[in-house]
CSV table of C-alpha atoms in Angstrom, one decimal:
chain,number,residue,atom,x,y,z
A,16,MET,CA,13.9,-9.5,-18.6
A,17,TYR,CA,15.3,-11.1,-15.3
A,18,PHE,CA,14.8,-9.0,-12.2
A,19,ASP,CA,15.5,-9.4,-8.6
A,20,LEU,CA,16.5,-7.5,-5.5
A,21,ASP,CA,20.1,-6.7,-4.9
A,22,ASP,CA,21.8,-7.5,-1.7
A,23,ASP,CA,21.4,-3.9,-0.4
A,24,GLN,CA,17.6,-3.9,-1.0
A,25,ARG,CA,17.2,-7.2,0.6
A,26,SER,CA,19.3,-5.7,3.7
A,27,LEU,CA,16.8,-2.6,3.7
A,28,ALA,CA,13.9,-5.2,3.6
A,29,SER,CA,15.3,-6.8,6.5
A,30,ALA,CA,15.7,-3.8,8.5
A,31,ALA,CA,12.3,-2.4,7.6
A,32,ARG,CA,10.8,-5.8,8.8
A,33,ASP,CA,12.7,-5.4,12.1
A,34,PHE,CA,11.5,-1.9,12.7
A,35,LEU,CA,7.9,-2.3,11.6
A,36,GLY,CA,7.3,-5.6,13.2
A,37,SER,CA,8.4,-4.2,16.4
A,38,SER,CA,5.5,-2.0,16.7
A,39,ALA,CA,3.1,-2.4,14.1
A,40,SER,CA,1.0,-5.8,14.1
A,41,PRO,CA,-2.5,-7.2,13.7
A,42,ALA,CA,-3.2,-6.7,17.4
A,43,ALA,CA,-2.2,-2.9,16.9
A,44,ALA,CA,-4.7,-2.7,14.0
A,45,ARG,CA,-7.4,-4.5,15.9
A,46,ALA,CA,-6.7,-2.1,18.9
A,47,ALA,CA,-7.4,1.1,16.6
A,48,LEU,CA,-10.5,-0.8,15.3
A,49,GLU,CA,-12.0,-1.4,18.8
A,50,ASP,CA,-11.0,2.1,20.1
A,51,PRO,CA,-10.9,5.0,17.4
A,52,SER,CA,-8.6,7.0,19.7
A,53,ALA,CA,-5.8,4.1,19.9
A,54,PRO,CA,-2.7,5.3,18.0
A,55,VAL,CA,-2.1,3.6,14.6
A,56,LEU,CA,1.3,2.0,14.7
A,57,PRO,CA,4.1,2.7,14.1
A,58,GLY,CA,2.5,6.2,13.7
A,59,ARG,CA,3.7,9.2,11.9
A,60,VAL,CA,6.4,10.2,14.3
A,61,ASP,CA,8.1,7.1,14.7
A,62,LEU,CA,8.2,6.2,11.0
A,63,VAL,CA,9.7,9.8,10.1
A,64,LYS,CA,12.2,9.3,12.7
A,65,SER,CA,13.0,5.9,11.4
A,66,GLY,CA,14.1,7.4,8.1
A,67,PHE,CA,12.1,5.0,5.9
A,68,ALA,CA,9.5,7.3,5.0
A,69,ALA,CA,11.9,9.9,3.6
A,70,ILE,CA,13.8,7.2,1.4
A,71,THR,CA,12.9,9.0,-1.9
A,72,VAL,CA,13.5,12.5,-0.7
A,73,PRO,CA,16.8,13.7,-2.1
A,74,GLU,CA,19.8,14.0,0.2
A,75,SER,CA,20.1,17.8,-0.1
A,76,ALA,CA,17.0,18.1,1.8
A,77,GLY,CA,17.9,15.4,4.4
A,78,GLY,CA,16.4,12.7,3.0
A,79,GLY,CA,17.8,9.0,2.0
A,80,GLY,CA,18.2,9.9,-1.7
A,81,GLY,CA,16.9,6.4,-2.5
A,82,THR,CA,14.4,5.2,-5.5
A,83,VAL,CA,11.1,4.3,-5.6
A,84,LEU,CA,12.1,0.5,-5.9
A,85,ASP,CA,13.7,1.1,-2.2
A,86,LEU,CA,10.7,2.4,-1.0
A,87,ALA,CA,8.5,-0.3,-2.3
A,88,VAL,CA,10.9,-2.6,-0.7
A,89,VAL,CA,10.0,-1.1,2.5
A,90,ALA,CA,6.1,-0.8,1.7
A,91,GLU,CA,6.1,-4.6,1.2
A,92,GLN,CA,7.2,-5.1,4.7
A,93,ALA,CA,4.7,-2.4,6.0
A,94,GLY,CA,1.8,-4.2,4.3
A,95,ARG,CA,2.8,-7.3,6.1
A,96,VAL,CA,2.1,-6.0,9.6
A,97,LEU,CA,-0.6,-3.4,8.6
A,98,ALA,CA,1.1,-0.5,9.3
A,99,GLY,CA,0.1,3.1,9.2
A,100,PRO,CA,0.5,5.8,8.1
A,101,SER,CA,0.8,4.6,4.5
A,102,LEU,CA,4.2,5.0,2.9
A,103,VAL,CA,2.1,6.1,-0.2
A,104,THR,CA,1.4,9.4,1.3
A,105,PHE,CA,5.0,10.0,1.6
A,106,ALA,CA,6.0,9.0,-1.9
A,107,ARG,CA,3.6,11.1,-3.3
A,108,ALA,CA,4.4,13.8,-1.3
A,109,ALA,CA,8.3,13.5,-2.2
A,110,VAL,CA,7.1,13.8,-5.9
A,111,LEU,CA,4.8,16.8,-5.4
A,112,LEU,CA,7.3,18.8,-3.4
A,113,ASP,CA,9.9,18.1,-5.7
A,114,GLY,CA,12.7,21.0,-5.7
A,115,ASP,CA,11.3,22.7,-2.8
A,116,GLU,CA,14.0,21.9,-0.4
A,117,ALA,CA,12.4,23.5,2.6
A,118,ARG,CA,9.1,21.8,2.6
A,119,LEU,CA,10.8,18.5,1.8
A,120,ALA,CA,13.1,19.0,4.9
A,121,GLY,CA,9.7,19.4,6.7
A,122,LEU,CA,8.8,16.2,5.5
A,123,VAL,CA,11.9,14.5,6.7
A,124,ASP,CA,11.9,16.1,10.2
A,125,GLY,CA,8.2,15.8,10.7
A,126,SER,CA,7.5,19.3,10.9
A,127,LEU,CA,5.3,19.0,7.6
A,128,ALA,CA,2.6,16.5,8.5
A,129,VAL,CA,0.9,16.2,5.1
A,130,ALA,CA,-1.5,14.2,3.5
A,131,VAL,CA,-2.7,14.1,-0.2
A,132,HIS,CA,-6.1,15.1,-0.9
A,133,ASP,CA,-7.8,13.5,-4.4
A,134,GLY,CA,-11.3,14.7,-3.7
A,135,GLY,CA,-12.9,12.0,-1.6
A,136,PRO,CA,-12.1,10.5,1.6
A,137,VAL,CA,-8.2,11.5,2.2
A,138,LEU,CA,-5.6,8.5,2.9
A,139,ASP,CA,-3.8,9.6,6.3
A,140,ALA,CA,-5.9,12.6,6.8
A,141,VAL,CA,-5.9,11.6,10.5
A,142,GLY,CA,-2.9,13.3,11.9
A,143,ALA,CA,-2.2,15.5,9.0
A,144,ASP,CA,-2.2,19.2,9.3
A,145,ARG,CA,-1.6,20.3,5.7
A,146,PHE,CA,-2.8,19.2,2.5
A,147,LEU,CA,-1.6,18.6,-1.0
A,148,ALA,CA,-4.2,19.0,-3.7
A,149,LEU,CA,-4.8,19.8,-7.5
A,150,ARG,CA,-6.7,23.0,-8.3
A,151,GLY,CA,-7.0,23.2,-12.2
A,152,GLU,CA,-3.2,22.9,-13.3
A,153,ASP,CA,-1.8,23.8,-10.0
A,154,VAL,CA,-0.5,21.9,-7.2
A,155,VAL,CA,-1.5,23.5,-3.9
A,156,LEU,CA,-0.5,23.2,-0.2
A,157,ALA,CA,-3.5,24.1,2.3
A,158,SER,CA,-4.6,23.7,5.8
A,159,GLY,CA,-8.2,21.9,6.2
A,160,THR,CA,-11.0,21.0,8.3
A,161,VAL,CA,-10.9,17.2,9.3
A,162,THR,CA,-14.0,15.1,9.9
A,163,ARG,CA,-12.8,11.6,10.7
A,164,ARG,CA,-15.1,9.0,9.4
A,165,PRO,CA,-15.6,5.5,11.0
A,166,GLY,CA,-13.6,3.3,8.6
A,167,ILE,CA,-13.4,-0.5,7.6
A,168,ASP,CA,-9.8,-0.3,8.3
A,169,PRO,CA,-8.8,2.4,10.7
A,170,THR,CA,-5.0,2.1,9.8
A,171,ARG,CA,-5.5,3.9,6.9
A,172,GLY,CA,-6.5,7.0,8.6
A,173,LEU,CA,-9.6,8.1,6.2
A,174,ALA,CA,-11.2,11.4,6.7
A,175,ASP,CA,-13.1,14.1,5.0
A,176,VAL,CA,-11.1,17.2,4.7
A,177,ALA,CA,-12.7,20.7,3.6
A,178,LEU,CA,-9.8,22.6,2.4
A,179,ASP,CA,-8.7,26.2,2.8
A,180,GLU,CA,-7.4,28.6,0.2
A,181,GLY,CA,-4.0,27.5,0.5
A,182,GLU,CA,-0.8,28.5,-1.7
A,183,VAL,CA,0.8,27.2,-5.1
A,184,VAL,CA,3.8,25.0,-4.7
A,185,ALA,CA,3.9,24.0,-8.2
A,186,ALA,CA,2.1,26.2,-11.0
A,187,GLY,CA,0.5,24.6,-14.1
A,188,ASP,CA,2.1,21.2,-13.3
A,189,SER,CA,-0.5,18.6,-13.5
A,190,ALA,CA,2.0,16.3,-15.1
A,191,ARG,CA,3.8,16.2,-11.7
A,192,TRP,CA,0.5,15.3,-10.1
A,193,GLU,CA,-0.1,12.6,-12.6
A,194,ARG,CA,3.4,11.3,-11.9
A,195,ALA,CA,2.6,11.6,-8.1
A,196,LEU,CA,-0.5,9.4,-8.4
A,197,LEU,CA,1.3,6.7,-10.4
A,198,VAL,CA,4.4,6.4,-7.9
A,199,GLY,CA,1.7,6.2,-5.3
A,200,ARG,CA,-0.4,3.1,-7.1
A,201,ALA,CA,3.1,1.4,-7.4
A,202,ILE,CA,3.8,1.8,-3.7
A,203,LEU,CA,0.2,1.0,-2.5
A,204,ALA,CA,0.4,-2.1,-4.7
A,205,ALA,CA,3.7,-2.9,-2.9
A,206,GLU,CA,2.0,-2.5,0.7
A,207,ASP,CA,-0.9,-4.7,-0.8
A,208,LEU,CA,1.6,-7.3,-1.9
A,209,GLY,CA,3.0,-7.6,1.7
A,210,THR,CA,-0.6,-7.9,3.1
A,211,ALA,CA,-1.6,-10.6,0.5
A,212,ALA,CA,1.6,-12.6,0.9
A,213,ARG,CA,1.2,-12.5,5.0
A,214,ALA,CA,-2.4,-13.6,4.6
A,215,LEU,CA,-1.4,-16.5,2.4
A,216,GLU,CA,1.3,-17.5,4.9
A,217,ILE,CA,-1.1,-17.5,7.8
A,218,GLY,CA,-3.6,-19.5,5.7
A,219,VAL,CA,-0.9,-22.0,4.6
A,220,ALA,CA,0.5,-22.5,8.2
A,221,TYR,CA,-3.2,-23.2,9.7
A,222,THR,CA,-3.9,-26.0,7.0
A,223,LYS,CA,-0.9,-27.9,8.2
A,224,GLU,CA,-2.0,-27.7,11.7
A,225,ARG,CA,-5.8,-28.4,11.4
A,226,HIS,CA,-6.7,-31.8,11.2
A,227,ALA,CA,-10.1,-33.3,9.7
A,228,PHE,CA,-11.0,-36.9,9.5
A,229,GLY,CA,-7.4,-37.8,10.4
A,230,ARG,CA,-5.6,-35.6,8.0
A,231,PRO,CA,-4.3,-32.2,7.7
A,232,ILE,CA,-6.9,-30.2,6.1
A,233,GLY,CA,-4.1,-28.8,3.5
A,234,SER,CA,-3.9,-32.3,2.1
A,235,TYR,CA,-7.5,-32.0,0.6
A,236,GLN,CA,-7.6,-30.9,-3.1
A,237,ALA,CA,-10.1,-28.1,-2.6
A,238,VAL,CA,-8.0,-26.4,0.1
A,239,LYS,CA,-5.0,-27.1,-2.1
A,240,HIS,CA,-6.5,-25.2,-5.0
A,241,ALA,CA,-7.9,-22.4,-3.2
A,242,LEU,CA,-4.4,-21.5,-1.7
A,243,VAL,CA,-2.6,-22.5,-5.1
A,244,ASP,CA,-4.9,-19.7,-6.9
A,245,ALA,CA,-4.3,-17.1,-4.4
A,246,TYR,CA,-0.5,-18.1,-4.7
A,247,VAL,CA,-0.2,-17.6,-8.3
A,248,GLU,CA,-2.1,-14.2,-8.0
A,249,VAL,CA,0.6,-12.8,-5.5
A,250,GLU,CA,3.5,-13.9,-7.4
A,251,GLN,CA,1.9,-12.3,-10.5
A,252,LEU,CA,1.4,-9.1,-8.6
A,253,ARG,CA,5.1,-9.3,-7.3
A,254,SER,CA,6.2,-9.1,-10.5
A,255,LEU,CA,4.0,-6.2,-11.5
A,256,VAL,CA,5.0,-4.3,-8.3
A,257,TRP,CA,8.9,-4.3,-9.2
A,258,TRP,CA,8.2,-3.5,-12.6
A,259,ALA,CA,6.1,-0.6,-11.8
A,260,ALA,CA,8.7,0.5,-9.2
A,261,TRP,CA,11.6,0.0,-11.5
A,262,ALA,CA,9.6,2.1,-14.1
A,263,ALA,CA,9.2,4.8,-11.9
A,264,ASP,CA,13.0,5.1,-11.5
A,265,HIS,CA,14.3,4.2,-15.0
A,266,ALA,CA,11.4,4.0,-17.6
A,267,PRO,CA,9.0,6.8,-17.3
A,268,ASP,CA,7.4,5.9,-20.4
A,269,GLU,CA,6.4,2.5,-19.0
A,270,LEU,CA,5.3,3.9,-15.7
A,271,PRO,CA,1.6,4.6,-16.9
A,272,LEU,CA,1.1,0.9,-17.8
A,273,ALA,CA,3.0,-0.7,-14.9
A,274,ALA,CA,1.7,1.1,-12.4
A,275,ASN,CA,-2.1,0.8,-13.1
A,276,ALA,CA,-1.4,-2.7,-13.9
A,277,ALA,CA,0.0,-3.2,-10.5
A,278,LYS,CA,-2.9,-1.3,-9.0
A,279,GLY,CA,-5.4,-3.6,-10.8
A,280,ALA,CA,-3.9,-6.6,-9.8
A,281,ALA,CA,-3.2,-5.6,-6.2
A,282,ALA,CA,-6.8,-5.2,-5.6
A,283,SER,CA,-7.7,-8.6,-6.7
A,284,ALA,CA,-4.8,-10.5,-5.4
A,285,LEU,CA,-5.3,-9.2,-2.0
A,286,GLU,CA,-8.8,-9.6,-1.9
A,287,ARG,CA,-8.4,-13.4,-2.9
A,288,ALA,CA,-5.8,-13.7,-0.2
A,289,GLY,CA,-8.1,-12.3,2.3
A,290,GLU,CA,-11.0,-14.2,1.6
A,291,THR,CA,-8.9,-17.5,1.3
A,292,LEU,CA,-7.6,-16.8,4.6
A,293,ILE,CA,-11.1,-16.7,6.1
A,294,GLN,CA,-12.2,-19.7,4.1
A,295,VAL,CA,-9.5,-22.1,4.9
A,296,HIS,CA,-10.1,-21.2,8.8
A,297,GLY,CA,-13.7,-22.4,8.5
A,298,GLY,CA,-16.3,-21.2,11.5
A,299,ILE,CA,-13.2,-19.7,13.6
A,300,GLY,CA,-12.4,-17.5,10.5
A,301,PHE,CA,-15.5,-15.8,10.5
A,302,THR,CA,-15.3,-14.5,13.7
A,303,TRP,CA,-14.2,-10.9,15.3
A,304,GLU,CA,-11.7,-12.9,17.5
A,305,HIS,CA,-9.6,-14.1,14.6
A,306,ASP,CA,-7.3,-11.8,12.6
A,307,ALA,CA,-8.4,-12.9,9.3
A,308,HIS,CA,-10.9,-10.2,9.1
A,309,LEU,CA,-8.3,-7.5,9.4
A,310,TYR,CA,-6.5,-8.4,6.1
A,311,TRP,CA,-9.9,-8.5,4.6
A,312,ARG,CA,-10.8,-4.9,5.6
A,313,ARG,CA,-7.6,-4.1,4.3
A,314,ALA,CA,-8.3,-5.5,0.8
A,315,LYS,CA,-11.9,-3.8,0.8
A,316,VAL,CA,-10.5,-0.2,1.4
A,317,ASP,CA,-7.4,-0.4,-0.8
A,318,ARG,CA,-9.5,-1.6,-3.6
A,319,PHE,CA,-10.8,1.9,-3.7
A,320,LEU,CA,-7.6,4.2,-2.8
A,321,LEU,CA,-6.1,6.0,-5.6
A,322,GLY,CA,-9.0,5.0,-7.9
A,323,ASP,CA,-10.6,1.6,-8.3
A,324,ASP,CA,-9.0,-1.7,-9.8
A,325,VAL,CA,-11.9,-1.2,-12.7
A,326,SER,CA,-10.5,2.3,-13.8
A,327,ALA,CA,-6.9,0.9,-13.5
A,328,TYR,CA,-7.7,-2.0,-15.8
A,329,ASP,CA,-9.4,0.4,-18.2
A,330,GLU,CA,-6.3,2.5,-18.4
A,331,VAL,CA,-4.3,-0.5,-18.8
A,332,ALA,CA,-6.5,-1.4,-21.9
A,333,ARG,CA,-6.4,2.1,-23.3
A,334,LEU,CA,-2.5,2.2,-23.2
A,335,ALA,CA,-2.1,-1.5,-24.6
A,336,VAL,CA,-4.5,-0.6,-27.5
A,337,ALA,CA,-2.8,2.8,-28.0
A,338,GLY,CA,0.6,1.1,-28.1
A,339,ALA,CA,-0.6,-1.5,-30.6
A,340,THR,CA,-2.1,0.9,-33.2
A,341,ARG,CA,1.2,3.0,-33.3
């Protein structure tokens, strides 16, 4: 199957790049790392105001009425500039609150500052006041006590959350929780795609500028091979991301395989891109002053968000074997 973004999605990517690039940046990520009280940019308020956060919320609730693929296009641009909060949070909340027009409207206008609690450290808990969680077979919405933890990547807003009792928003609907998780993995992979691609671009540009023994270091085979290996993983990830997002919109039976494959590939592709960026910069790449470690930090945190890559690949194998034995 041939797949590419259409003109509307390319325009959406351009608009998202302009908005996110005007506020979020490695410099903003560094400021958040050096000062825990520094805001993570663009921040929840501005992200909500932009309309990008609510792309997948139905128009009847004031959202964009767009597709998961539309949101993935924006998520890629968010990943390029290490933006926060994560669009994963909004994607999952839109699924979990499906049909609840009042709460979806709160998600759209920002009056409902929500994060999703999976049982461990909560993504985007910092700045949230309500939390969606699974209790038994029920999806609940609860307030909670947030204990911020020092993070490798502060743009992810991770914190421990002790939940209060809360109220049921979807009774006996663990399938909804599972779909939200798969959609979240697809959007997380899209963010990681953007981060990995940007890290690779920075590395390639540097190897053209830096000279050793009278030649650009990019002309040496060892450097070329490292960058090409990273490039191959990034482009393979791109295909998996678009497949997972498309499956979320059009082929729900394919979503479990596609989303888990994208999640697993994203972890390894981003880590390779981040490590390659450090390596090609030589000694300066290992310093605090250079931005290379910011991409590496994102890789180390995202590997374990929404389950790690090992569990994702285990699920891919299980699904593949099950499909082959039908």
